[in-house]
PDB file of C-alpha atoms and ligand atoms in Angstrom:
ATOM      1  CA  UNK A  12      56.660  84.882  62.327  1.00  0.00           C
ATOM      2  CA  UNK A  13      57.296  85.835  58.689  1.00  0.00           C
ATOM      3  CA  UNK A  14      60.982  86.343  57.835  1.00  0.00           C
ATOM      4  CA  UNK A  15      60.402  90.024  56.887  1.00  0.00           C
ATOM      5  CA  UNK A  16      58.624  90.776  60.190  1.00  0.00           C
ATOM      6  CA  UNK A  17      61.384  89.037  62.096  1.00  0.00           C
ATOM      7  CA  UNK A  18      64.030  91.081  60.263  1.00  0.00           C
ATOM      8  CA  UNK A  19      62.185  94.343  61.067  1.00  0.00           C
ATOM      9  CA  UNK A  20      61.815  93.395  64.742  1.00  0.00           C
ATOM     10  CA  UNK A  21      65.503  92.549  65.021  1.00  0.00           C
ATOM     11  CA  UNK A  22      66.444  95.841  63.333  1.00  0.00           C
ATOM     12  CA  UNK A  23      64.243  97.835  65.764  1.00  0.00           C
ATOM     13  CA  UNK A  24      65.722  96.053  68.794  1.00  0.00           C
ATOM     14  CA  UNK A  25      69.253  96.640  67.492  1.00  0.00           C
ATOM     15  CA  UNK A  26      68.698 100.377  66.804  1.00  0.00           C
ATOM     16  CA  UNK A  27      66.809 100.908  70.089  1.00  0.00           C
ATOM     17  CA  UNK A  28      69.554  99.220  72.059  1.00  0.00           C
ATOM     18  CA  UNK A  29      72.184 101.270  70.315  1.00  0.00           C
ATOM     19  CA  UNK A  30      70.392 104.540  71.137  1.00  0.00           C
ATOM     20  CA  UNK A  31      69.995 103.587  74.820  1.00  0.00           C
ATOM     21  CA  UNK A  32      73.698 102.831  75.066  1.00  0.00           C
ATOM     22  CA  UNK A  33      74.832 106.139  73.578  1.00  0.00           C
ATOM     23  CA  UNK A  34      72.493 108.490  75.541  1.00  0.00           C
ATOM     24  CA  UNK A  35      72.921 106.990  79.030  1.00  0.00           C
ATOM     25  CA  UNK A  36      74.737 109.307  81.495  1.00  0.00           C
ATOM     26  CA  UNK A  37      77.816 107.799  83.150  1.00  0.00           C
ATOM     27  CA  UNK A  38      76.876 106.420  86.570  1.00  0.00           C
ATOM     28  CA  UNK A  39      80.375 106.397  88.048  1.00  0.00           C
ATOM     29  CA  UNK A  40      81.970 109.796  88.724  1.00  0.00           C
ATOM     30  CA  UNK A  41      85.450 110.541  87.372  1.00  0.00           C
ATOM     31  CA  UNK A  42      88.533 110.160  89.495  1.00  0.00           C
ATOM     32  CA  UNK A  43      89.587 112.857  91.961  1.00  0.00           C
ATOM     33  CA  UNK A  44      93.282 113.814  91.803  1.00  0.00           C
ATOM     34  CA  UNK A  45      95.119 115.491  94.677  1.00  0.00           C
ATOM     35  CA  UNK A  46      98.011 116.727  92.559  1.00  0.00           C
ATOM     36  CA  UNK A  47      97.771 120.444  91.738  1.00  0.00           C
ATOM     37  CA  UNK A  48      97.103 123.798  93.388  1.00  0.00           C
ATOM     38  CA  UNK A  49      94.175 124.342  95.764  1.00  0.00           C
ATOM     39  CA  UNK A  50      92.605 127.258  97.682  1.00  0.00           C
ATOM     40  CA  UNK A  51      90.401 127.174 100.790  1.00  0.00           C
ATOM     41  CA  UNK A  52      87.836 129.557 102.316  1.00  0.00           C
ATOM     42  CA  UNK A  53      90.534 131.262 104.424  1.00  0.00           C
ATOM     43  CA  UNK A  54      92.463 132.180 101.271  1.00  0.00           C
ATOM     44  CA  UNK A  55      95.138 129.573 101.994  1.00  0.00           C
ATOM     45  CA  UNK A  56      96.833 128.033  98.956  1.00  0.00           C
ATOM     46  CA  UNK A  57      98.548 124.699  98.753  1.00  0.00           C
ATOM     47  CA  UNK A  58     100.357 122.884  96.003  1.00  0.00           C
ATOM     48  CA  UNK A  59     100.617 119.104  95.991  1.00  0.00           C
ATOM     49  CA  UNK A  60     103.261 117.349  93.954  1.00  0.00           C
ATOM     50  CA  UNK A  61     102.887 114.128  92.014  1.00  0.00           C
ATOM     51  CA  UNK A  62     102.174 111.076  94.161  1.00  0.00           C
ATOM     52  CA  UNK A  63     104.667 108.210  94.353  1.00  0.00           C
ATOM     53  CA  UNK A  64     103.742 104.553  93.828  1.00  0.00           C
ATOM     54  CA  UNK A  65     102.550 104.214  97.425  1.00  0.00           C
ATOM     55  CA  UNK A  66     100.380 107.339  97.365  1.00  0.00           C
ATOM     56  CA  UNK A  67     102.830 109.520  99.259  1.00  0.00           C
ATOM     57  CA  UNK A  68     103.215 113.181  98.311  1.00  0.00           C
ATOM     58  CA  UNK A  69     104.858 116.433  99.362  1.00  0.00           C
ATOM     59  CA  UNK A  70     104.030 120.044  98.673  1.00  0.00           C
ATOM     60  CA  UNK A  71     103.865 123.594  99.957  1.00  0.00           C
ATOM     61  CA  UNK A  72     101.274 125.547 101.948  1.00  0.00           C
ATOM     62  CA  UNK A  73     100.776 129.311 102.131  1.00  0.00           C
ATOM     63  CA  UNK A  74      98.210 129.967 104.863  1.00  0.00           C
ATOM     64  CA  UNK A  75      95.919 132.991 104.636  1.00  0.00           C
ATOM     65  CA  UNK A  76      95.739 133.349 108.427  1.00  0.00           C
ATOM     66  CA  UNK A  77      97.886 132.690 111.480  1.00  0.00           C
ATOM     67  CA  UNK A  78      97.393 132.286 115.222  1.00  0.00           C
ATOM     68  CA  UNK A  79     100.989 133.419 115.746  1.00  0.00           C
ATOM     69  CA  UNK A  80     102.399 136.960 115.823  1.00  0.00           C
ATOM     70  CA  UNK A  81     104.865 136.150 113.060  1.00  0.00           C
ATOM     71  CA  UNK A  82     104.833 137.139 109.380  1.00  0.00           C
ATOM     72  CA  UNK A  83     103.417 134.321 107.235  1.00  0.00           C
ATOM     73  CA  UNK A  84     105.815 132.349 105.051  1.00  0.00           C
ATOM     74  CA  UNK A  85     105.346 129.345 102.773  1.00  0.00           C
ATOM     75  CA  UNK A  86     105.645 126.031 104.630  1.00  0.00           C
ATOM     76  CA  UNK A  87     106.259 122.429 103.601  1.00  0.00           C
ATOM     77  CA  UNK A  88     103.772 119.580 103.773  1.00  0.00           C
ATOM     78  CA  UNK A  89     103.985 115.806 103.480  1.00  0.00           C
ATOM     79  CA  UNK A  90     101.164 113.312 103.278  1.00  0.00           C
ATOM     80  CA  UNK A  91      99.634 110.218 101.770  1.00  0.00           C
ATOM     81  CA  UNK A  92      96.408 109.170 100.107  1.00  0.00           C
ATOM     82  CA  UNK A  93      94.596 105.879  99.799  1.00  0.00           C
ATOM     83  CA  UNK A  94      93.603 104.330  96.463  1.00  0.00           C
ATOM     84  CA  UNK A  95      90.175 104.996  94.973  1.00  0.00           C
ATOM     85  CA  UNK A  96      88.104 107.274  92.784  1.00  0.00           C
ATOM     86  CA  UNK A  97      87.342 109.600  95.722  1.00  0.00           C
ATOM     87  CA  UNK A  98      90.324 108.918  97.979  1.00  0.00           C
ATOM     88  CA  UNK A  99      90.833 109.733 101.635  1.00  0.00           C
ATOM     89  CA  UNK A 100      94.125 111.407 102.520  1.00  0.00           C
ATOM     90  CA  UNK A 101      96.099 113.033 105.298  1.00  0.00           C
ATOM     91  CA  UNK A 102      98.984 115.491 105.441  1.00  0.00           C
ATOM     92  CA  UNK A 103     101.056 117.427 107.962  1.00  0.00           C
ATOM     93  CA  UNK A 104     102.179 121.038 107.646  1.00  0.00           C
ATOM     94  CA  UNK A 105     105.310 121.918 109.594  1.00  0.00           C
ATOM     95  CA  UNK A 106     104.973 125.686 109.822  1.00  0.00           C
ATOM     96  CA  UNK A 107     108.208 127.451 108.898  1.00  0.00           C
ATOM     97  CA  UNK A 108     107.332 130.703 110.682  1.00  0.00           C
ATOM     98  CA  UNK A 109     105.912 129.407 113.992  1.00  0.00           C
ATOM     99  CA  UNK A 110     106.572 126.504 116.346  1.00  0.00           C
ATOM    100  CA  UNK A 111     103.178 124.910 115.575  1.00  0.00           C
ATOM    101  CA  UNK A 112     102.145 122.088 113.292  1.00  0.00           C
ATOM    102  CA  UNK A 113      98.836 121.135 111.672  1.00  0.00           C
ATOM    103  CA  UNK A 114      97.521 117.777 110.547  1.00  0.00           C
ATOM    104  CA  UNK A 115      94.748 117.626 107.957  1.00  0.00           C
ATOM    105  CA  UNK A 116      92.647 114.563 107.152  1.00  0.00           C
ATOM    106  CA  UNK A 117      89.992 114.471 104.469  1.00  0.00           C
ATOM    107  CA  UNK A 118      88.503 113.111 101.293  1.00  0.00           C
ATOM    108  CA  UNK A 119      88.717 114.200  97.669  1.00  0.00           C
ATOM    109  CA  UNK A 120      85.265 114.341  96.026  1.00  0.00           C
ATOM    110  CA  UNK A 121      84.478 114.768  92.333  1.00  0.00           C
ATOM    111  CA  UNK A 122      81.076 115.918  91.064  1.00  0.00           C
ATOM    112  CA  UNK A 123      79.302 114.607  87.968  1.00  0.00           C
ATOM    113  CA  UNK A 124      80.529 117.705  86.103  1.00  0.00           C
ATOM    114  CA  UNK A 125      84.099 116.868  87.132  1.00  0.00           C
ATOM    115  CA  UNK A 126      84.571 119.569  89.806  1.00  0.00           C
ATOM    116  CA  UNK A 127      86.921 118.401  92.556  1.00  0.00           C
ATOM    117  CA  UNK A 128      86.546 119.381  96.242  1.00  0.00           C
ATOM    118  CA  UNK A 129      88.731 118.486  99.211  1.00  0.00           C
ATOM    119  CA  UNK A 130      86.753 118.277 102.472  1.00  0.00           C
ATOM    120  CA  UNK A 131      89.165 118.339 105.404  1.00  0.00           C
ATOM    121  CA  UNK A 132      89.276 118.444 109.187  1.00  0.00           C
ATOM    122  CA  UNK A 133      92.409 119.797 110.860  1.00  0.00           C
ATOM    123  CA  UNK A 134      94.136 119.901 114.245  1.00  0.00           C
ATOM    124  CA  UNK A 135      96.507 122.810 114.875  1.00  0.00           C
ATOM    125  CA  UNK A 136      98.912 122.144 117.729  1.00  0.00           C
ATOM    126  CA  UNK A 137     100.917 125.005 119.169  1.00  0.00           C
ATOM    127  CA  UNK A 138     103.887 124.644 121.494  1.00  0.00           C
ATOM    128  CA  UNK A 139     103.056 125.724 125.022  1.00  0.00           C
ATOM    129  CA  UNK A 140     105.774 126.468 127.575  1.00  0.00           C
ATOM    130  CA  UNK A 141     104.419 124.282 130.352  1.00  0.00           C
ATOM    131  CA  UNK A 142     102.486 121.057 130.869  1.00  0.00           C
ATOM    132  CA  UNK A 143      99.815 122.952 132.782  1.00  0.00           C
ATOM    133  CA  UNK A 144      98.974 124.857 129.556  1.00  0.00           C
ATOM    134  CA  UNK A 145      98.435 121.706 127.504  1.00  0.00           C
ATOM    135  CA  UNK A 146      94.657 122.122 127.709  1.00  0.00           C
ATOM    136  CA  UNK A 147      94.726 125.163 125.404  1.00  0.00           C
ATOM    137  CA  UNK A 148      97.333 123.964 122.914  1.00  0.00           C
ATOM    138  CA  UNK A 149      95.096 122.388 120.235  1.00  0.00           C
ATOM    139  CA  UNK A 150      92.581 123.966 117.874  1.00  0.00           C
ATOM    140  CA  UNK A 151      90.255 122.013 115.589  1.00  0.00           C
ATOM    141  CA  UNK A 152      88.406 123.070 112.453  1.00  0.00           C
ATOM    142  CA  UNK A 153      87.387 122.227 108.920  1.00  0.00           C
ATOM    143  CA  UNK A 154      88.484 123.560 105.546  1.00  0.00           C
ATOM    144  CA  UNK A 155      87.109 123.055 102.052  1.00  0.00           C
ATOM    145  CA  UNK A 156      89.567 123.325  99.170  1.00  0.00           C
ATOM    146  CA  UNK A 157      88.749 123.952  95.502  1.00  0.00           C
ATOM    147  CA  UNK A 158      91.141 123.420  92.623  1.00  0.00           C
ATOM    148  CA  UNK A 159      92.970 126.507  91.280  1.00  0.00           C
ATOM    149  CA  UNK A 160      95.218 124.708  88.778  1.00  0.00           C
TER     150      UNK A 160
HETATM  151  C1  LIG B 212     100.310 129.221 113.021  1.00  0.00           C
HETATM  152  O1  LIG B 212      99.423 130.072 113.142  1.00  0.00           O
HETATM  153  O2  LIG B 212     101.090 128.945 113.980  1.00  0.00           O
HETATM  154  C2  LIG B 212     100.536 128.513 111.728  1.00  0.00           C
HETATM  155  C3  LIG B 212      99.473 128.748 110.724  1.00  0.00           C
HETATM  156  C4  LIG B 212      98.211 127.968 110.999  1.00  0.00           C
HETATM  157  C5  LIG B 212      97.152 128.176 109.940  1.00  0.00           C
HETATM  158  C6  LIG B 212      95.889 127.394 110.195  1.00  0.00           C
HETATM  159  S1  LIG B 212      96.070 125.650 109.931  1.00  0.00           S
HETATM  160  C7  LIG B 212      94.350 125.418 109.972  1.00  0.00           C
HETATM  161  C8  LIG B 212      93.714 126.620 109.289  1.00  0.00           C
HETATM  162  N1  LIG B 212      93.608 126.383 107.853  1.00  0.00           N
HETATM  163  C9  LIG B 212      94.377 127.211 107.164  1.00  0.00           C
HETATM  164  O3  LIG B 212      94.434 127.209 105.930  1.00  0.00           O
HETATM  165  N2  LIG B 212      95.044 128.017 107.973  1.00  0.00           N
HETATM  166  C10 LIG B 212      94.703 127.791 109.365  1.00  0.00           C
END
């Protein structure tokens, strides 16, 4: 091949390669972060503090609904998350206004546009006065949380 043709070919390959690199969409989604304020479809809001080095966190939960007869108050939560771009996590809410507790387990997903969603499943355990009422003490459900802040 003539030196000029070779030079042109190399230039085309170089420019073509450069263009392909700059226009390719990222294939890996961004990282999902639990820290912040979230709202679910029941109107419940929760705030999660910064995570420590082992992925443990604390926060507060203001539920939009209650199975109790008591006025709703903000309650504390503690939990932990695993490592990863779309991490699994779990947390417990010790309700301050009833004698129940709820455990949530879920995963933090992030879309290609960067929108974060927490998909969770929960168990709400109420205190029943007698062993014979144990059968009705636990409710199960799912909640989806979107980031507020
Ligand atoms: C209680 O009623 O004793 C305490 C409040 C429970 C609220 C539940 S927990 C699962 C579901 N998700 C919410 O955000 N609120 C309800």
